[in-house]
Short mmCIF file of C-alpha atoms in Angstrom, two decimals:
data_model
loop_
_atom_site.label_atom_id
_atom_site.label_comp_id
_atom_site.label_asym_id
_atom_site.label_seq_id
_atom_site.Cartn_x
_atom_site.Cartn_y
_atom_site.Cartn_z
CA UNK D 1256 0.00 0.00 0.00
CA UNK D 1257 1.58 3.28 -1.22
CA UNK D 1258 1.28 6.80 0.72
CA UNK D 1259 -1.83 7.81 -1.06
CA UNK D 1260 -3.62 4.53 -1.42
CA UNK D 1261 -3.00 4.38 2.83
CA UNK D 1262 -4.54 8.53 3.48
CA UNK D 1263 -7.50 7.62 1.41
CA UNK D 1264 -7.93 3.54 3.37
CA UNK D 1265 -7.34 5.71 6.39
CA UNK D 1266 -9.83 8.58 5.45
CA UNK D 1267 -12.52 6.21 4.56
CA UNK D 1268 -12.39 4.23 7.41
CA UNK D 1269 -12.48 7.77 9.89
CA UNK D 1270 -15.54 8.90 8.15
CA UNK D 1271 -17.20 5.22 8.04
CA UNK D 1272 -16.67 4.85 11.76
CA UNK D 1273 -17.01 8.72 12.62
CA UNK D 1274 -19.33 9.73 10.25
CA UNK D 1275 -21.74 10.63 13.51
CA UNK D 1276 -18.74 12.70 14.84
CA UNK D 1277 -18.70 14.43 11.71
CA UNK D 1278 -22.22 14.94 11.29
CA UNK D 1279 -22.28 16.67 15.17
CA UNK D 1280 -19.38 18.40 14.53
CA UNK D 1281 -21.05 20.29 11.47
CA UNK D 1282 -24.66 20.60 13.22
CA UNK D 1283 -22.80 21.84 16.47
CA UNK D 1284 -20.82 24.77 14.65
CA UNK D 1285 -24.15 25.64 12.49
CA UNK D 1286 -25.92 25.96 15.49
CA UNK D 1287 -23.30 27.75 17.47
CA UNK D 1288 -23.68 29.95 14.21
CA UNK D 1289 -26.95 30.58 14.89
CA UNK D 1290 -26.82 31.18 18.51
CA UNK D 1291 -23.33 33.92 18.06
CA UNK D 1292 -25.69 35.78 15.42
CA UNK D 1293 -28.56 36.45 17.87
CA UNK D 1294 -25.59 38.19 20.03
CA UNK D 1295 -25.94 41.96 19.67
CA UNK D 1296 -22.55 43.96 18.29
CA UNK D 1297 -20.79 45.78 20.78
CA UNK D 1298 -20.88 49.35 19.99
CA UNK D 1299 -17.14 50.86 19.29
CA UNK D 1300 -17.36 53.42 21.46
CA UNK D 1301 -14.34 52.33 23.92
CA UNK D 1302 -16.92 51.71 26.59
CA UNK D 1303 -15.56 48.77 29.03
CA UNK D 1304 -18.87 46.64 28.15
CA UNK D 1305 -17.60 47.18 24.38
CA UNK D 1306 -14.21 45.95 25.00
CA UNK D 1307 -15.22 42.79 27.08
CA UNK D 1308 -17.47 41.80 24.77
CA UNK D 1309 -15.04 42.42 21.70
CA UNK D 1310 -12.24 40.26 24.18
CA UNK D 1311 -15.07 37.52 24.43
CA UNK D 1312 -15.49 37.60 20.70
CA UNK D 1313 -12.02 37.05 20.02
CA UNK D 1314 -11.29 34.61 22.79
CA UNK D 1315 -13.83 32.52 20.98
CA UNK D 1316 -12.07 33.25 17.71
CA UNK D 1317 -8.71 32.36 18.76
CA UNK D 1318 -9.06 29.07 20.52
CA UNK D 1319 -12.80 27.72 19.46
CA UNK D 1320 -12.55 28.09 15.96
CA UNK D 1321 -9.58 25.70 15.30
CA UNK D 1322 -11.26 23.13 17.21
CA UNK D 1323 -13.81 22.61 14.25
CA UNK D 1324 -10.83 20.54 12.85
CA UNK D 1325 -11.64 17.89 14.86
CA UNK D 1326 -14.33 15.48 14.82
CA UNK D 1327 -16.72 15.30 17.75
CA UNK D 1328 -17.44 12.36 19.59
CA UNK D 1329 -16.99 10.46 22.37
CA UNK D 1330 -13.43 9.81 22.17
CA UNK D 1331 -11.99 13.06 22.09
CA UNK D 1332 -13.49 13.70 25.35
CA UNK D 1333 -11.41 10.52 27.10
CA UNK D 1334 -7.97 12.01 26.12
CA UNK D 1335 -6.69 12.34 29.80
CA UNK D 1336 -8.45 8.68 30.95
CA UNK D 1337 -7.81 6.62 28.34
CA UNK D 1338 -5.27 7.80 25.90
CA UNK D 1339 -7.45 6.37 22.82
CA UNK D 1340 -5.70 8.20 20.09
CA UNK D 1341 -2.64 6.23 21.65
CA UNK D 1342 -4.28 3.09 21.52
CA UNK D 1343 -4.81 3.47 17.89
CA UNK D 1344 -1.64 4.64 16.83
CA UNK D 1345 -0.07 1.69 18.38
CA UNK D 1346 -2.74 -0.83 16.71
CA UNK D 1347 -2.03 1.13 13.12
CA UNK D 1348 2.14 0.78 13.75
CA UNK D 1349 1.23 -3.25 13.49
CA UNK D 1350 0.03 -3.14 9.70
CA UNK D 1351 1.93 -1.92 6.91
CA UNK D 1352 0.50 1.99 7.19
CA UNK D 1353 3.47 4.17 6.93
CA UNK D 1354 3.73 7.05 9.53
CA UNK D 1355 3.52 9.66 6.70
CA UNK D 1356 0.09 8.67 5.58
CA UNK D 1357 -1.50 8.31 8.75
CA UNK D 1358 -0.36 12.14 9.59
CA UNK D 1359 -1.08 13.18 6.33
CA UNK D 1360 -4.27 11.99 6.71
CA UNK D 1361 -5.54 13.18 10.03
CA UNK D 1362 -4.12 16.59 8.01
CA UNK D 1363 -6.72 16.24 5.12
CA UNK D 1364 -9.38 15.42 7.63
CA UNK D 1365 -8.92 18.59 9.35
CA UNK D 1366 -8.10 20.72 6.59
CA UNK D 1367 -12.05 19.20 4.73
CA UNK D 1368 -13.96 19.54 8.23
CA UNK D 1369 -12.26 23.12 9.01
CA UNK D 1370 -13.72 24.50 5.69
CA UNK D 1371 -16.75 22.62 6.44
CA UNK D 1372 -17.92 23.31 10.02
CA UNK D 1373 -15.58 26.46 10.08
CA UNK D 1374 -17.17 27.96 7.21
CA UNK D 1375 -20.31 27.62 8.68
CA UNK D 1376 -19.49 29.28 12.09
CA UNK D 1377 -17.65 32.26 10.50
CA UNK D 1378 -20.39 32.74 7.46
CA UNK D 1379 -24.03 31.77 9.83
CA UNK D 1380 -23.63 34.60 11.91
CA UNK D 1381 -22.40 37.22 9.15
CA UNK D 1382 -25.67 36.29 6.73
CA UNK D 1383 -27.85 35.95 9.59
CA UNK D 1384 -27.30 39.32 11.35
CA UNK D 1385 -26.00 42.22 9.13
CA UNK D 1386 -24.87 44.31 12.52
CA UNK D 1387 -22.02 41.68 12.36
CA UNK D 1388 -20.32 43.60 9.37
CA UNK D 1389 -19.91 46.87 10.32
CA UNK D 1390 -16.25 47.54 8.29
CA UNK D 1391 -16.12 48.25 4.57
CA UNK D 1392 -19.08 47.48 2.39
CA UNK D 1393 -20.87 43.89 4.43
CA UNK D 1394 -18.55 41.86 1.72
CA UNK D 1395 -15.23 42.09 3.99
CA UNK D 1396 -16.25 38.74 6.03
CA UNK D 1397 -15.40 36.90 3.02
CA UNK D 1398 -11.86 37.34 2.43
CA UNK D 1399 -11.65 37.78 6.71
CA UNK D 1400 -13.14 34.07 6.91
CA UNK D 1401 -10.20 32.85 4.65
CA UNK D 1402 -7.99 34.89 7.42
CA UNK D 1403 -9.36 32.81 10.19
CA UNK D 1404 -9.66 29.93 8.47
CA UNK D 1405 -5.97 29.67 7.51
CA UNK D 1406 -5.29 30.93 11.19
CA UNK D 1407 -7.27 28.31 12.19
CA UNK D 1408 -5.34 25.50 9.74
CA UNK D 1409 -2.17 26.49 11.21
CA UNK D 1410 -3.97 26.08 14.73
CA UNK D 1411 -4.69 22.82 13.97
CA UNK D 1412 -1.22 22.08 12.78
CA UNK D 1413 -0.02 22.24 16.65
CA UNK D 1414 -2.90 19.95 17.45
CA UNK D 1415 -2.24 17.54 15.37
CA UNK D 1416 1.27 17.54 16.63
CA UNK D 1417 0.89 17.29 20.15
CA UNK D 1418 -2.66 14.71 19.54
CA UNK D 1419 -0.11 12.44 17.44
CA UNK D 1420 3.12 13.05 19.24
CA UNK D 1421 2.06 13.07 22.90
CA UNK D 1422 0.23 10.93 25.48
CA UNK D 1423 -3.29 11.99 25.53
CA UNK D 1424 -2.24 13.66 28.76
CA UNK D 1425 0.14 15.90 27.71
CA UNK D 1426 -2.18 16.83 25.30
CA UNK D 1427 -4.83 17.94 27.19
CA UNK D 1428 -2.28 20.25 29.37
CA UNK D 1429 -0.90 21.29 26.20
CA UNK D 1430 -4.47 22.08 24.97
CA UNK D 1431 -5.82 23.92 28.23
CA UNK D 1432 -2.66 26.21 28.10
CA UNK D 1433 -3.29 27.31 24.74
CA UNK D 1434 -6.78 28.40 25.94
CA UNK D 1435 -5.41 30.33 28.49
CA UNK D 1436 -2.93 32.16 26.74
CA UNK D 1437 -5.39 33.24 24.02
CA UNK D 1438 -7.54 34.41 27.19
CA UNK D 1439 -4.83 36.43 28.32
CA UNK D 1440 -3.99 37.09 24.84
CA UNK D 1441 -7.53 38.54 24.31
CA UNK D 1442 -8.23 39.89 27.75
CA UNK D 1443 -4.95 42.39 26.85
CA UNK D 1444 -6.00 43.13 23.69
CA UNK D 1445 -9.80 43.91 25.06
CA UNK D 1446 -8.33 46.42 27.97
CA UNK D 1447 -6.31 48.49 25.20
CA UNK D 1448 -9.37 48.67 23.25
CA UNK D 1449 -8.58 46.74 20.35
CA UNK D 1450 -10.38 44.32 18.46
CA UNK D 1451 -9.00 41.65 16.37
CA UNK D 1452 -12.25 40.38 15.09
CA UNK D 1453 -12.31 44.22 13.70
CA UNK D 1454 -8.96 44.58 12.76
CA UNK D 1455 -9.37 41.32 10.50
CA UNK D 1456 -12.24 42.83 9.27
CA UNK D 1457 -10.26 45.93 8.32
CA UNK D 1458 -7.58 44.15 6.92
CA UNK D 1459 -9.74 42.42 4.51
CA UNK D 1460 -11.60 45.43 3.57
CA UNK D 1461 -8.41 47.63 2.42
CA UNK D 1462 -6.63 44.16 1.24
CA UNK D 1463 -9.45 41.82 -0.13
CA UNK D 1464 -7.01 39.42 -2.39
CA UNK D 1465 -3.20 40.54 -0.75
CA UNK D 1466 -4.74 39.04 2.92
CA UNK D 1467 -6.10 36.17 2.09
CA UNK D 1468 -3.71 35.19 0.21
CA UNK D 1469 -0.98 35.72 2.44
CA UNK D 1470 -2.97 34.04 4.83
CA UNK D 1471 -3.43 31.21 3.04
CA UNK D 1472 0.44 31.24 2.10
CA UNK D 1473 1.53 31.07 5.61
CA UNK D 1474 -1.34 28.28 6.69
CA UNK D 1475 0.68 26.04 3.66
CA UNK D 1476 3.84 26.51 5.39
CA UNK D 1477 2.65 26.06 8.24
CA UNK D 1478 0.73 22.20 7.03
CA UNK D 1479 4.15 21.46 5.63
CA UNK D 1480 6.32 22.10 8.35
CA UNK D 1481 3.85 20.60 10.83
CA UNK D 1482 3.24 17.42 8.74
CA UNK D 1483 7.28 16.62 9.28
CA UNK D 1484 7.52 17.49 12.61
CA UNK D 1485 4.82 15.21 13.85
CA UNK D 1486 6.17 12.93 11.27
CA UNK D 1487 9.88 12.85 13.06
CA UNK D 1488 7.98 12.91 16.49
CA UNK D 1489 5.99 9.76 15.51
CA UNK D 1490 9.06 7.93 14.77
CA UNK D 1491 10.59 9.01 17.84
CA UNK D 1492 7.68 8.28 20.37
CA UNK D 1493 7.33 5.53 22.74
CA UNK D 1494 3.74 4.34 21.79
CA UNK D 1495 3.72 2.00 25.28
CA UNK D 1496 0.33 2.72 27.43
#
């Protein structure tokens, strides 16, 4: 079985036995969609209850929307007990799958569901409620959703990293402090009153093809050099539970 032959065996197989996951994953972020829409935009008038909820906005941003990458279910939530992903890994290292193609394709997976459910959350509450673009002429969400998506992909790089390099564990504390630095990350931004929802926004609107392009650039570096670092890791991992 050659590289390609293995990411597509592997890819069915995912979808065949997590086609559920998938299917909650997508529902989840077009509801979440729905529900984000209904929230009223803050009013940029450098009021504190504008700048919290611009900081909640972007906290949400930053660490949620990567997480559309992954599928849903009732494994990913047993990380810390029972190290599935581990489990698997070490079952998959016993037939003739090379390393490559399984990271490879737990890359094509995300970068498919990311587009999919991430679309969905960044586009729902944009066409639902107009108050959501306020920059440029209401078209600048477009070429901002390739922003976030790419920023997202190169999220999802790092998770795929640690979630095929590390104990499920490690992973988890790996995970969590992510979240909080974006918190911090956001919280900072928020008391200095800025925005990087709006700033995104504005970047798209004065640079609708250079930004998403660029974007998009550094999310392919990104992919690559991710791919052979969790490749290297792989081969260098104790897979023992």
């Amino acid at each position: 079985m050659n590289g390609w032959q293995a990411v597509r065996t592997i890819i069915a197989f995912e979808l065949k036995r997590d086609w559920l996951g998938v299917l909650v994953t997508v529902v989840f972020a077009l509801y979440f969609g729905v529900l984000y829409s209904g929230l009223t935009e803050p009013p940029e008038d450098g009021s504190s209850v504008s700048n919290m909820l611009n900081g909640m906005r972007d906290w949400i941003y930053l660490f949620a929307l990567p997480l559309f990458g992954c599928v849903m279910n009732r494994t990913c939530f047993a990380y810390w007990r029972n190290d599935p992903f581990t489990r698997r890994f070490a079952h998959w290292r016993t037939m003739p799958i090379p390393l490559r193609a399984i990271a490879s394709a737990r890359h094509v997976q995300s970068i498919l569901l990311l587009h999919l459910a991430g679309g969905l959350f960044i586009a729902v509450p944009c066409l639902l409620n107009p108050s959501w673009m306020t920059v440029g002429d209401g078209a600048s969400w477009i070429p901002g959703g390739i922003v976030w998506i790419a920023y997202a992909l190169i999220v999802q790089t790092g998770y795929i990293y640690m979630e095929l390099g590390f104990s499920g564990r490690t992973f988890v504390k790996l995970y969590l402090g992510f979240v909080a630095i974006t918190g911090v990350l956001s919280t900072l931004l928020a008391w200095q009153g800025v925005s990087l929802y709006l700033e995104v926004l504005r970047l798209a609107d004065t640079q609708p093809v250079l930004a998403p392009l660029a974007a998009i650039t550094a999310a392919i570096a990104a992919i690559k050099l991710g791919h052979e670092m969790t490749v290297r890791r792989m081969q260098n991992r104790s897979y023992t539970f």
